[in-house]
Coordinates of C-alpha atoms and ligand atoms in Angstrom, one line a residue:
X25 CA -37.8 53.1 15.4
X26 CA -40.5 52.0 13.0
X27 CA -40.3 49.7 10.1
X28 CA -42.8 50.0 7.2
X29 CA -44.0 47.4 4.8
X30 CA -46.5 47.9 2.1
X31 CA -48.1 44.6 0.9
X32 CA -49.9 44.8 -2.5
X33 CA -51.3 48.2 -1.6
X34 CA -53.8 49.6 -4.0
X35 CA -55.7 52.8 -3.9
X36 CA -58.7 53.6 -6.1
X37 CA -60.3 56.9 -5.4
X38 CA -64.1 57.3 -5.5
X39 CA -64.0 58.8 -8.9
X40 CA -62.3 55.6 -10.2
X41 CA -58.8 57.0 -10.3
X42 CA -56.3 54.2 -9.7
X43 CA -53.7 56.2 -7.9
X44 CA -51.6 53.3 -6.4
X45 CA -51.4 49.9 -8.1
X46 CA -50.3 46.9 -6.0
X47 CA -47.3 48.5 -4.5
X48 CA -44.9 46.3 -2.4
X49 CA -42.2 48.1 -0.5
X50 CA -40.2 47.5 2.7
X51 CA -38.6 50.4 4.6
X52 CA -36.1 49.3 7.1
X53 CA -35.5 50.6 10.6
X54 CA -33.7 53.9 10.4
X55 CA -33.6 53.9 6.7
X56 CA -34.0 57.1 4.5
X57 CA -36.2 55.9 1.7
X58 CA -37.0 58.3 -1.1
X59 CA -40.1 57.9 -3.1
X60 CA -39.4 59.4 -6.6
X61 CA -41.6 60.0 -9.6
X62 CA -43.3 62.6 -11.6
X63 CA -46.2 64.6 -10.5
X64 CA -49.4 62.5 -10.3
X65 CA -47.7 59.1 -10.0
X66 CA -49.1 58.4 -6.6
X67 CA -46.4 59.4 -4.2
X68 CA -48.5 61.5 -1.9
X69 CA -51.2 58.9 -1.8
X70 CA -48.7 56.3 -0.7
X71 CA -47.5 58.6 2.0
X72 CA -51.0 59.4 3.2
X73 CA -51.8 55.8 3.4
X74 CA -48.8 55.2 5.6
X75 CA -49.8 58.1 7.8
X76 CA -53.4 56.8 8.0
X77 CA -54.9 59.8 6.3
X78 CA -56.2 57.6 3.4
X79 CA -57.4 54.0 3.6
X80 CA -56.0 51.5 1.1
X81 CA -58.6 50.0 -1.2
X82 CA -56.8 46.7 -0.8
X83 CA -53.6 45.4 0.6
X84 CA -51.9 46.0 4.0
X85 CA -49.9 48.9 5.5
X86 CA -47.7 47.3 8.1
X87 CA -45.9 49.2 10.9
X88 CA -43.4 47.3 12.9
X89 CA -44.6 44.1 11.4
X90 CA -48.3 44.6 12.4
X91 CA -51.1 45.4 10.0
X92 CA -51.9 49.0 10.7
X93 CA -54.8 49.6 8.3
X94 CA -57.2 50.3 11.2
X95 CA -54.8 52.2 13.4
X96 CA -55.8 55.8 13.8
X97 CA -53.1 58.3 12.6
X98 CA -52.5 59.5 16.2
X99 CA -51.4 56.1 17.3
X100 CA -48.9 55.6 14.5
X101 CA -46.0 57.7 16.1
X102 CA -45.6 59.4 12.8
X103 CA -44.6 63.0 12.0
X104 CA -45.2 64.6 8.7
X105 CA -43.8 67.6 6.9
X106 CA -45.5 68.9 3.8
X107 CA -44.5 71.4 1.1
X108 CA -47.0 73.9 2.4
X109 CA -46.1 73.8 6.1
X110 CA -47.8 76.4 8.2
X111 CA -46.2 77.9 11.3
X112 CA -48.2 79.8 13.9
X113 CA -47.4 83.4 13.1
X114 CA -48.1 84.8 16.5
X115 CA -45.9 82.3 18.3
X116 CA -42.2 82.5 18.7
X117 CA -39.9 79.9 17.1
X118 CA -39.5 78.2 20.4
X119 CA -43.2 78.0 21.0
X120 CA -43.9 76.7 17.5
X121 CA -41.4 73.9 17.9
X122 CA -42.6 73.1 21.4
X123 CA -46.3 73.2 20.5
X124 CA -46.8 69.5 20.1
X125 CA -45.1 68.9 23.4
X126 CA -47.4 71.4 25.1
X127 CA -50.4 69.6 23.5
X128 CA -49.1 66.3 24.9
X129 CA -48.8 67.9 28.3
X130 CA -45.0 67.9 28.6
X131 CA -43.9 70.1 31.6
X132 CA -42.1 73.4 30.7
X133 CA -38.9 72.2 32.2
X134 CA -38.1 69.2 30.0
X135 CA -40.0 70.9 27.2
X136 CA -37.5 73.8 27.0
X137 CA -34.6 71.5 27.0
X138 CA -36.0 69.4 24.1
X139 CA -36.8 72.5 22.1
X140 CA -33.3 73.7 22.6
X141 CA -31.8 70.3 21.6
X142 CA -33.8 70.1 18.4
X143 CA -33.3 73.8 17.5
X144 CA -29.5 73.4 17.9
X145 CA -29.4 70.3 15.8
X146 CA -31.2 72.3 13.1
X147 CA -29.0 75.4 13.4
X148 CA -31.8 77.6 14.6
X149 CA -30.9 77.6 18.3
X150 CA -30.2 81.4 18.3
X151 CA -33.5 82.5 16.9
X152 CA -35.9 80.8 19.3
X153 CA -37.3 84.1 20.5
X154 CA -38.2 85.4 17.0
X155 CA -41.5 85.2 15.2
X156 CA -41.8 83.3 11.9
X157 CA -42.1 86.5 9.9
X158 CA -38.6 87.5 11.0
X159 CA -37.1 84.3 9.5
X160 CA -35.8 83.4 6.1
X161 CA -37.5 80.7 4.1
X162 CA -34.9 78.2 5.0
X163 CA -35.2 79.0 8.7
X164 CA -38.9 78.6 8.6
X165 CA -38.6 75.2 7.0
X166 CA -36.2 74.2 9.8
X167 CA -38.8 75.3 12.4
X168 CA -41.4 73.1 10.6
X169 CA -39.0 70.2 10.7
X170 CA -38.2 70.9 14.4
X171 CA -41.9 70.9 15.2
X172 CA -42.3 67.6 13.5
X173 CA -39.3 65.9 15.1
X174 CA -39.6 67.2 18.6
X175 CA -42.0 64.5 19.6
X176 CA -39.4 61.9 18.6
X177 CA -41.5 60.1 16.1
X178 CA -40.7 56.6 15.0
X179 CA -41.4 57.5 11.4
X180 CA -40.8 60.7 9.6
X181 CA -42.9 61.4 6.4
X182 CA -41.9 64.3 4.2
X183 CA -43.8 65.3 1.1
X184 CA -41.7 67.5 -1.2
X185 CA -40.7 69.7 1.8
X186 CA -38.1 71.6 -0.2
X187 CA -39.9 72.3 -3.5
X188 CA -41.0 75.8 -2.6
X189 CA -37.4 76.9 -1.9
X190 CA -34.8 78.3 -4.2
X191 CA -32.1 76.0 -5.5
X192 CA -29.2 77.1 -3.3
X193 CA -31.2 76.7 -0.1
X194 CA -32.6 73.4 -1.4
X195 CA -29.1 71.9 -1.8
X196 CA -28.2 73.1 1.7
X197 CA -31.3 71.7 3.4
X198 CA -31.0 68.3 1.5
X199 CA -27.8 67.6 3.3
X200 CA -29.2 68.8 6.6
X201 CA -32.4 66.8 6.5
X202 CA -30.7 63.6 5.6
X203 CA -28.0 64.2 8.1
X204 CA -30.4 65.0 10.9
X205 CA -32.7 62.1 10.4
X206 CA -29.7 59.7 10.2
X207 CA -28.3 61.2 13.4
X208 CA -31.7 60.7 15.1
X209 CA -32.0 57.2 13.6
X210 CA -35.6 58.0 12.5
X211 CA -37.0 55.9 9.7
X212 CA -37.9 58.4 7.0
X213 CA -40.0 58.3 3.8
X214 CA -39.2 61.3 1.7
X215 CA -41.2 62.2 -1.4
X216 CA -39.8 64.1 -4.3
X217 CA -40.1 64.4 -8.1
X218 CA -36.5 65.6 -8.3
X219 CA -34.2 62.8 -9.3
X220 CA -31.0 64.7 -8.2
X221 CA -32.6 65.2 -4.8
X222 CA -33.4 61.5 -4.6
X223 CA -29.9 60.3 -5.6
X224 CA -28.2 62.7 -3.1
X225 CA -30.3 62.0 -0.1
X226 CA -31.5 58.4 -0.2
X227 CA -30.3 55.2 1.4
X228 CA -32.6 53.6 -1.1
X229 CA -34.8 55.1 -3.9
X230 CA -38.2 53.7 -4.9
X231 CA -39.3 54.9 -8.4
X232 CA -42.9 55.1 -9.3
X233 CA -44.7 55.6 -12.5
X234 CA -48.5 55.9 -12.8
X235 CA -49.1 54.2 -9.5
X236 CA -46.8 51.3 -10.3
X237 CA -43.5 50.8 -8.5
X238 CA -40.7 50.4 -11.1
X239 CA -37.6 49.8 -9.2
X240 CA -36.2 50.0 -5.7
X241 CA -32.5 50.1 -4.7
X242 CA -29.6 52.2 -3.5
X243 CA -28.8 55.2 -5.7
X244 CA -25.9 53.3 -7.1
X245 CA -28.1 50.3 -8.0
X246 CA -30.9 52.2 -9.6
X247 CA -28.6 54.6 -11.5
X248 CA -26.1 51.9 -12.5
X249 CA -28.5 49.1 -13.3
X250 CA -32.0 50.5 -13.8
X251 CA -34.7 47.8 -14.0
X252 CA -36.7 49.5 -16.7
X253 CA -36.2 51.9 -19.5
X254 CA -38.4 54.3 -17.6
X255 CA -36.0 54.3 -14.6
X256 CA -33.0 54.6 -16.9
X257 CA -34.5 57.7 -18.6
X258 CA -35.7 59.3 -15.3
X259 CA -32.4 59.2 -13.5
X260 CA -29.4 61.3 -14.3
X261 CA -28.5 64.4 -16.1
X262 CA -28.1 64.7 -19.0
X263 CA -30.6 62.0 -19.7
X264 CA -29.4 58.6 -20.8
X265 CA -29.1 58.3 -24.5
X266 CA -31.5 55.7 -25.7
X267 CA -31.1 54.3 -29.2
X268 CA -32.9 51.7 -31.3
X269 CA -30.5 48.9 -32.3
X270 CA -30.9 45.8 -34.4
X271 CA -29.3 42.6 -33.1
X272 CA -27.3 40.2 -35.2
X273 CA -25.5 37.3 -33.7
X274 CA -22.2 35.9 -35.1
X275 CA -22.0 32.8 -33.0
X276 CA -18.9 32.4 -30.9
X277 CA -17.6 35.8 -32.2
X278 CA -19.7 38.7 -31.3
X279 CA -23.1 40.3 -31.3
X280 CA -23.6 43.2 -33.7
X281 CA -25.7 46.1 -32.6
X282 CA -26.6 48.1 -35.6
X283 CA -27.4 51.8 -34.9
X284 CA -28.4 53.4 -38.1
X285 CA -25.6 52.7 -40.5
X286 CA -23.0 52.2 -37.8
X287 CA -22.4 49.3 -35.5
X288 CA -21.1 48.3 -32.1
X289 CA -19.8 44.8 -31.4
X290 CA -20.4 43.0 -28.2
X291 CA -17.7 40.4 -27.8
X292 CA -18.9 36.8 -27.3
X293 CA -16.9 36.6 -24.0
X294 CA -18.9 39.4 -22.6
X295 CA -21.5 37.5 -20.6
X296 CA -24.2 40.0 -21.6
X297 CA -23.9 39.0 -25.2
X298 CA -25.7 35.7 -24.4
X299 CA -28.7 37.6 -23.1
X300 CA -28.7 40.0 -26.0
X301 CA -28.3 37.1 -28.5
X302 CA -31.8 36.0 -27.7
X303 CA -32.9 39.1 -29.7
X304 CA -31.2 38.0 -32.9
X305 CA -32.9 39.6 -35.8
X306 CA -34.9 41.9 -33.6
X307 CA -34.7 45.4 -32.3
X308 CA -33.8 46.4 -28.8
X309 CA -33.0 49.6 -27.0
X310 CA -29.4 50.4 -26.2
X311 CA -28.8 53.0 -23.4
X312 CA -25.6 54.9 -23.0
X313 CA -25.0 57.7 -20.5
X314 CA -22.8 60.6 -21.3
X315 CA -20.1 59.1 -19.1
X316 CA -19.9 56.1 -21.4
X317 CA -18.8 58.3 -24.3
X318 CA -15.4 59.9 -24.7
X319 CA -14.5 62.2 -27.6
X320 CA -11.6 60.8 -29.7
X321 CA -9.8 61.5 -32.9
X322 CA -11.9 60.4 -35.9
X323 CA -9.6 57.6 -37.0
X324 CA -9.4 55.9 -33.6
X325 CA -10.0 52.2 -33.9
X326 CA -12.3 50.2 -31.6
X327 CA -15.8 50.9 -30.3
X328 CA -16.2 54.3 -31.9
X329 CA -19.3 56.1 -33.3
X330 CA -19.0 58.9 -35.8
X331 CA -21.4 61.8 -35.8
X332 CA -22.0 65.5 -36.4
X333 CA -22.7 68.0 -33.7
X334 CA -26.3 69.2 -33.9
X335 CA -25.9 71.8 -31.2
X336 CA -24.0 72.6 -28.0
X337 CA -25.2 73.4 -24.5
X338 CA -22.9 75.3 -22.2
X339 CA -23.3 74.7 -18.5
X340 CA -20.3 76.5 -17.2
X341 CA -18.4 73.6 -15.7
X342 CA -18.9 71.6 -18.8
X343 CA -20.4 71.7 -22.3
X344 CA -22.7 69.1 -23.8
X345 CA -22.5 68.3 -27.5
X346 CA -25.6 66.7 -29.0
X347 CA -24.4 64.4 -31.7
X348 CA -26.4 63.0 -34.6
X349 CA -25.0 59.6 -35.4
X350 CA -27.7 58.6 -37.8
X351 CA -29.4 56.3 -35.3
X352 CA -33.1 56.4 -34.2
X353 CA -34.0 57.7 -30.8
X354 CA -36.2 55.9 -28.3
X355 CA -38.0 58.5 -26.3
X356 CA -39.6 57.8 -23.0
X357 CA -43.0 59.3 -22.7
X358 CA -42.7 61.7 -19.8
X359 CA -43.5 61.2 -17.0
X360 CA -46.7 62.3 -15.4
X361 CA -50.4 62.0 -15.6
X362 CA -52.8 59.6 -14.0
X363 CA -52.5 55.9 -13.9
X364 CA -52.9 54.1 -17.1
X365 CA -56.5 54.2 -18.3
X366 CA -56.3 50.8 -20.0
X367 CA -58.6 48.1 -18.7
X368 CA -57.0 46.2 -15.8
X369 CA -56.2 43.2 -17.9
X370 CA -54.2 45.1 -20.3
X371 CA -52.4 47.3 -17.9
X372 CA -49.3 45.2 -17.6
X373 CA -49.1 44.9 -21.3
X374 CA -49.3 48.6 -21.7
X375 CA -46.8 49.3 -19.0
X376 CA -44.5 50.7 -21.6
X377 CA -47.1 51.0 -24.3
X378 CA -47.0 54.7 -24.2
X379 CA -43.3 55.1 -23.5
X380 CA -42.2 55.4 -27.0
X381 CA -45.3 55.9 -28.9
X382 CA -45.4 59.5 -28.5
X383 CA -42.4 61.3 -29.7
X384 CA -41.8 64.2 -27.6
X385 CA -39.7 67.1 -28.8
X386 CA -37.0 68.5 -26.6
X387 CA -37.9 70.7 -23.7
X388 CA -41.6 70.2 -23.8
X389 CA -42.3 70.9 -27.5
X390 CA -44.3 67.8 -28.3
X391 CA -45.4 66.3 -31.5
X392 CA -48.9 64.9 -32.0
X393 CA -49.3 61.2 -31.6
X394 CA -49.9 59.2 -34.8
X395 CA -53.6 59.2 -35.4
X396 CA -54.5 55.6 -35.7
X397 CA -53.6 52.4 -34.0
X398 CA -51.3 53.8 -31.3
X399 CA -53.6 52.8 -28.4
X400 CA -52.8 49.1 -28.0
X401 CA -49.2 48.8 -29.0
X402 CA -46.9 47.4 -26.5
X403 CA -43.5 48.2 -28.0
X404 CA -41.3 51.0 -26.9
X405 CA -39.6 50.9 -30.3
X406 CA -40.5 53.2 -33.1
X407 CA -42.8 51.7 -35.7
X408 CA -40.7 51.5 -38.9
X409 CA -43.8 52.1 -41.0
X410 CA -44.6 55.5 -39.5
X411 CA -43.0 58.8 -39.7
X412 CA -42.5 59.4 -36.1
X413 CA -38.9 58.2 -36.1
X414 CA -36.6 60.7 -34.6
X415 CA -32.9 61.0 -35.1
X416 CA -31.0 60.3 -31.9
X417 CA -29.0 63.1 -30.5
X418 CA -26.3 61.7 -28.3
X419 CA -25.4 63.8 -25.3
X420 CA -21.6 63.9 -25.0
X421 CA -19.6 65.7 -22.3
X422 CA -16.9 68.1 -23.5
X423 CA -14.7 70.5 -21.7
X424 CA -16.3 73.9 -21.0
X425 CA -16.6 76.1 -24.1
X426 CA -14.8 73.8 -26.5
X427 CA -13.3 75.0 -29.7
X428 CA -15.9 73.2 -31.8
X429 CA -19.2 74.4 -33.1
X430 CA -22.5 73.0 -34.4
X431 CA -22.1 71.1 -37.6
X432 CA -18.6 69.9 -36.8
X433 CA -17.9 66.2 -37.0
X434 CA -17.1 64.4 -33.7
X435 CA -16.1 60.8 -32.9
X436 CA -16.8 59.2 -29.6
X437 CA -15.4 56.1 -28.0
X438 CA -18.1 53.9 -26.4
X439 CA -17.4 52.1 -23.1
X440 CA -19.1 48.9 -24.0
X441 CA -19.3 47.7 -20.3
X442 CA -21.3 50.8 -19.5
X443 CA -24.1 50.0 -22.0
X444 CA -27.6 49.2 -20.9
X445 CA -30.0 46.9 -22.9
X446 CA -33.8 46.9 -22.8
X447 CA -36.3 44.9 -24.6
X448 CA -39.2 46.3 -26.6
X449 CA -41.4 46.4 -23.5
X450 CA -38.8 48.5 -21.7
X451 CA -37.6 45.8 -19.4
X452 CA -33.9 45.4 -18.7
X453 CA -32.4 42.5 -20.8
X454 CA -29.3 41.5 -18.8
X455 CA -31.1 40.8 -15.6
X456 CA -29.0 38.5 -13.4
X457 CA -25.7 39.8 -14.7
X458 CA -23.2 40.9 -12.1
Ligands
ADP515 N1 -58.8 62.6 -3.4 C1 -58.6 62.3 -4.6 N2 -59.6 61.9 -5.4 C2 -59.4 61.5 -6.7 N3 -58.2 61.4 -7.3 C3 -57.1 61.8 -6.5 C4 -57.2 62.2 -5.2 N4 -56.0 62.5 -4.7 C5 -55.2 62.2 -5.7 N5 -55.8 61.8 -6.8 C6 -55.2 61.4 -8.1 O1 -54.4 60.3 -7.8 C7 -53.2 60.3 -8.6 C8 -52.0 60.3 -7.7 O2 -52.0 61.5 -7.0 P1 -50.9 61.9 -5.9 O3 -50.7 60.7 -5.0 O4 -51.2 63.2 -5.3 O5 -49.6 62.0 -6.9 P2 -48.1 62.7 -6.6 O6 -48.0 63.0 -5.1 O7 -47.2 61.7 -7.1 O8 -48.1 63.9 -7.4 C9 -53.3 61.6 -9.5 O9 -53.9 61.2 -10.7 C10 -54.3 62.4 -8.7 O10 -55.0 63.3 -9.5
MG516 MG1 -47.7 64.8 -4.2

């Protein structure tokens, strides 16, 4: 099957939009690679360049180790499935799946057999005689997949193929698609903006933001050790809690992380304390996922933060408490829009320039950006001189429908080994650890 390598691939559209910015990515033989990022970050453009439907402005698209920039789409042994797949309404399911084979001149005899094989693998072997209008949405999606896969492509490209389906069906098809492509051993690049989909389906995930590749790794790697603040904030639900912390080093003893008027202590024998110690007297970002926080009795000694519940969210299987601990939140500017409009020289600097500068409210209710001076700042940390500091609300998991209510005090124990540290540009601090 096909391997894919992108070497410094950049795409600037005619109108000047920089859609893909120097992306390097290797996709191994038989691998299921998920390209993840918000709408507009350049995912489809990457996929279309691999398919040969767009030309890179610079850089190389390599298939099986050969530069393929000039290879016509037909000669790339690629099959694509899009979100808006179209079936031929007047043809049966079998004829729809077999259509590419018929075009290729495959005789009816092996053709029927291959249709049957693919249809059975997709669980639609018993509806081959029906018309698309007689199928459910999920069955139609399977027919589209079958039609793409029947030619036995070396590379399967899927662009948000499930996003028009309802959530139950989506979950079902996720498992089927990744199972099927693995069974067939077809190298796959799968595009989605849905982080849960990416984490459940991928061998490896590549996370993009504004045309720039942020991180690549197995789901465990990118979730457990995100390379940037952006990746940390994008993956997982509830979102990672991101807090501003001041660093103070007590040599040979511990590093104090001050969060509002509380503190956590990173022991000196924790190897990360050396990396964090470089930020003595400065502010960094501390990230803690809900699973790093355990509710405890208020007088529990150790790494404990005290707070008050601002509000509760009930999700059936669990409830989330959002805890005000008097610390300042670091908000990651979500997570869409075109590539940075800064001049090229400043682009790197501004990689996270917008991350924190705009303080977004919860659930889309956004606050205006500060009027002046926000354009060129490079820090993700809130500017102490301005009034866009926002109290952190720590997401904490509780049992379903707990006997507490908003306003109640709550103490949480912090698993220190599960903390993440980022510098003011949004880059991970403890690189090299583990
Ligand atoms: N043909 C085009 N001409 C100009 N800009 C485009 C074109 N296609 C996409 N874009 C822009 O390029 C950026 C990336 O788009 P796209 O790759 O479709 O993102 P995604 O698939 O991640 O949503 C967006 O800002 C989009 O508006
Ligand atoms: Mg797209």
